[in-house]
Amino acid sequence: MKESLQIWCAQRLASHGWHREVPPERGMSVSRALARLRSMEIDEPGALGWQMIGRLDQAQRDEAVTMLVLAFNAQWLDEQALSQWLSWLQGSLAQPPWPDQGDSVIWRARAPFAPIMIDSLSAAALERERTGHFLSHVWSIQERDELIRMLLWLAGQGHRHGWELDHQRFGAMTTAQRLKWHAQMAPQATYAATLEAFVIQGQPRDVAAWDWLRLVDLAWAGMAMGWLDQEEARGFAAHGVDLLTRRYDSWHQVALAWQRGRSLHEGLDLMESFTTDWQLLLEADDSPWQIPLHQLLGDDLRDRSRTMIRKLRSSARHWALAVASVRESDLLYRQSLAPAVSDEQRQQSREYLHEVLDWRQEEGVAGLSRFWMPGQVHHLNQLASDALHGRLPAVETPFGIPSPELLACRPRLASCASVSATIIMAEKYAFHLQMFESADYGETETLARYHTRLAATLDRHYLCVDAMLEAWVRWERALPEDSTQESLVEDIEWHRQDPGSPFHWLTAPTGFQREPGKRPSLSRFTALSLSGPLNTALWGEPEPQYGTQTSDIRDWLDSHYGIEGTAPLIRFLDFLVEAGDRQEYLINYGPYTLNRRRLQEEIAVLESAGRSEEEGVHLERLRRVLKNDHHCNDIDMAAWDIAQLVDLAAAGRQMGWLSADKFHHYLNQALKLASHHYSDWWAYGKGMLAGYSFFMVATPEREHFLSEFNQAMTAWQTGLPPLAGCWASLDFPGTQARRWPPLHADTLPGDERILH
């Protein structure tokens, strides 16, 4: 320290009773210096920084000199820092020496918590004890990986995600809806009241600064604990400032957003005290925030910070995590290295896999591939393309007309013609992968491969991540709302607009990657669809299963068809190909259509005497012939056999009774039969409905079953709702293609060439 500065310092200290004690030559002990600082309510180095702001008149400067000398003797400041701060108080420096050399300037952003006077590992370490208590009790952070996950959560989602969406949704609610919302939010009543006040006042919904400034603070805390080195800590702090500069033009805007966030966090409107709370930082000439916000971050540090953040999210797992988190936002707590799974999480995930997906551990992660359904994507894309070109099927069908609500959504399909529906399928599949990870079944390397396949497929089908999100929004708006799940449009748009969202920081996999599941050929997909509404739609080739569904299938095969294994199944499938129920009608009932009198006599005989169960079935079918129920006498009912053929073959494949080759053989037979007997889906549907009605066992619920079947048939024929079935998007077997070439990349391969 220069002699002139020492003399000036001694004079200032003498005026406060220090006589001629001048540091460092005649300093006091560390313990005594710390005691003096605590008596001045300065418990740690960060608190000292606050005392340096607003020290403009002489009396305050003299007090600041005392604090600095005490801090030096307490070993909070080195001699160089002490000299710089004393020089500023003396008037030799024009500006207070807040960190401003190179990357150190980034720490000025931490000023709302504690203005940093020295950027060094040793200075940060002085706060380790207090910081450890703070991280443990306030943030529940005990170690480095937990800290990094929290830093990434603050950057990518934070509190702002839920608060900003609540603000937006509350603003759009009716009075009745607001009352209902308040009732649901009773455990968070103060938050709800503050949010309502902000909406009524017209306060902006933006609270991002609340997350991003805390990101800067936690970065310093990580360095204080020794969990982050100086480069890492500065990188995270720079990321927080990088995000701030993308959202705000000035520190004043940052402070306003912070104050709104703090208000919501505390459940108390603090906006009236904004000027008082922020006056020093925003207006004092010696504030560390006198540097404009957009001058705080240099290009080099920004680039290094972005590289670091992308590296932390570079694994393909983060694609699945980001996609699944749109519906399940808590998943973003699992960024970077996945945390250990709690017993409760493990149990919940396993219950989901077993009970909801009917998945079993024997299948492994590869078993989830059955939920990758490119046929469904192709169907949606084709509907959108046909909608754009006016080629969608008629809505007035022989089976009924879709509801007005469904009809209203049909025109929206055209807006999706240029964007792939892959993301609609990927969202559910990504969540399944996350459940497998949380279930803790191992297979780490295999799971990583499926994460990579998912990421590569999404990257291949969309020009960029924002294009993927735009496609997702369009499809969410186009598809009818699911009564069991809310629309994701607002959540997706939030991620599109928020610069910190993980979606903007994903890394595309390199090299060619297979899709997560099999992609059937177009003809194979058409064959699968021939089962129609007889069962749930088959969006992909069935694979052997191990769960409770196999027990259900076994019971169904036994109770309805008396089939208990491979040999009986193959015999019955061959019967359906060669003769089926259609032959029984032709032999046992067709002749009656030529002699109505004989038909009536036969019915009278059966009605007049006791009869067996088999005779009762025969009587019921004779009555249906008499009434020509569902035009059973006029319509070729081979469709009923074809649908059963595909349905039973699929069941046999799921049971493991049919090999892939044998299953494909029966699908080919179904295609041949369909093309031989019918010319279009309407005729095929009429044949299936007639067969379903004619061969149904008499039951009091018959009319209800028929009504449901008609509704399902209407949906399959019209594509409303789109995911009910796929006839509306497929050319009937054997007919000339009438589809417009879709403007998307998701196509199903043909048997010899790529179709469409």
PDB file of N, CA and C in Angstrom, residues 56 61 84 87-97 285-286:
ATOM      1  N   LEU A  56     -21.297   7.945   0.154  1.00  0.00           N
ATOM      2  CA  LEU A  56     -20.873   9.110  -0.624  1.00  0.00           C
ATOM      3  C   LEU A  56     -20.456  10.295   0.242  1.00  0.00           C
ATOM      4  N   ARG A  61     -18.075   7.543   4.564  1.00  0.00           N
ATOM      5  CA  ARG A  61     -16.817   7.022   4.040  1.00  0.00           C
ATOM      6  C   ARG A  61     -15.870   6.646   5.173  1.00  0.00           C
ATOM      7  N   GLN A  84      -7.303  -0.911  -3.184  1.00  0.00           N
ATOM      8  CA  GLN A  84      -8.218  -0.395  -4.218  1.00  0.00           C
ATOM      9  C   GLN A  84      -9.442   0.265  -3.589  1.00  0.00           C
ATOM     10  N   SER A  87      -8.459   3.482  -1.927  1.00  0.00           N
ATOM     11  CA  SER A  87      -8.178   4.505  -2.947  1.00  0.00           C
ATOM     12  C   SER A  87      -9.474   5.102  -3.472  1.00  0.00           C
ATOM     13  N   TRP A  88     -10.487   4.273  -3.626  1.00  0.00           N
ATOM     14  CA  TRP A  88     -11.779   4.806  -4.107  1.00  0.00           C
ATOM     15  C   TRP A  88     -12.394   5.725  -3.057  1.00  0.00           C
ATOM     16  N   LEU A  89     -12.358   5.303  -1.792  1.00  0.00           N
ATOM     17  CA  LEU A  89     -12.913   6.140  -0.731  1.00  0.00           C
ATOM     18  C   LEU A  89     -12.124   7.445  -0.584  1.00  0.00           C
ATOM     19  N   GLN A  90     -10.831   7.363  -0.864  1.00  0.00           N
ATOM     20  CA  GLN A  90      -9.992   8.567  -0.799  1.00  0.00           C
ATOM     21  C   GLN A  90     -10.298   9.519  -1.945  1.00  0.00           C
ATOM     22  N   GLY A  91     -10.810   8.961  -3.052  1.00  0.00           N
ATOM     23  CA  GLY A  91     -11.085   9.788  -4.213  1.00  0.00           C
ATOM     24  C   GLY A  91     -10.080   9.615  -5.328  1.00  0.00           C
ATOM     25  N   SER A  92      -9.125   8.693  -5.139  1.00  0.00           N
ATOM     26  CA  SER A  92      -8.119   8.461  -6.175  1.00  0.00           C
ATOM     27  C   SER A  92      -8.670   7.645  -7.335  1.00  0.00           C
ATOM     28  N   LEU A  93      -9.706   6.836  -7.079  1.00  0.00           N
ATOM     29  CA  LEU A  93     -10.371   6.059  -8.136  1.00  0.00           C
ATOM     30  C   LEU A  93     -11.742   6.656  -8.399  1.00  0.00           C
ATOM     31  N   ALA A  94     -12.098   6.730  -9.677  1.00  0.00           N
ATOM     32  CA  ALA A  94     -13.377   7.351 -10.042  1.00  0.00           C
ATOM     33  C   ALA A  94     -14.566   6.449  -9.726  1.00  0.00           C
ATOM     34  N   GLN A  95     -14.361   5.110  -9.824  1.00  0.00           N
ATOM     35  CA  GLN A  95     -15.453   4.169  -9.628  1.00  0.00           C
ATOM     36  C   GLN A  95     -15.087   3.173  -8.541  1.00  0.00           C
ATOM     37  N   PRO A  96     -16.070   2.704  -7.784  1.00  0.00           N
ATOM     38  CA  PRO A  96     -15.776   1.677  -6.777  1.00  0.00           C
ATOM     39  C   PRO A  96     -15.241   0.423  -7.454  1.00  0.00           C
ATOM     40  N   PRO A  97     -14.268  -0.235  -6.847  1.00  0.00           N
ATOM     41  CA  PRO A  97     -13.603  -1.373  -7.506  1.00  0.00           C
ATOM     42  C   PRO A  97     -14.353  -2.693  -7.383  1.00  0.00           C
ATOM     43  N   ASP A 285     -24.686   5.896  -7.299  1.00  0.00           N
ATOM     44  CA  ASP A 285     -23.563   6.036  -8.228  1.00  0.00           C
ATOM     45  C   ASP A 285     -22.485   4.984  -7.989  1.00  0.00           C
ATOM     46  N   ASP A 286     -22.429   4.460  -6.759  1.00  0.00           N
ATOM     47  CA  ASP A 286     -21.408   3.462  -6.452  1.00  0.00           C
ATOM     48  C   ASP A 286     -21.957   2.036  -6.471  1.00  0.00           C
TER      49      ASP A 286
END
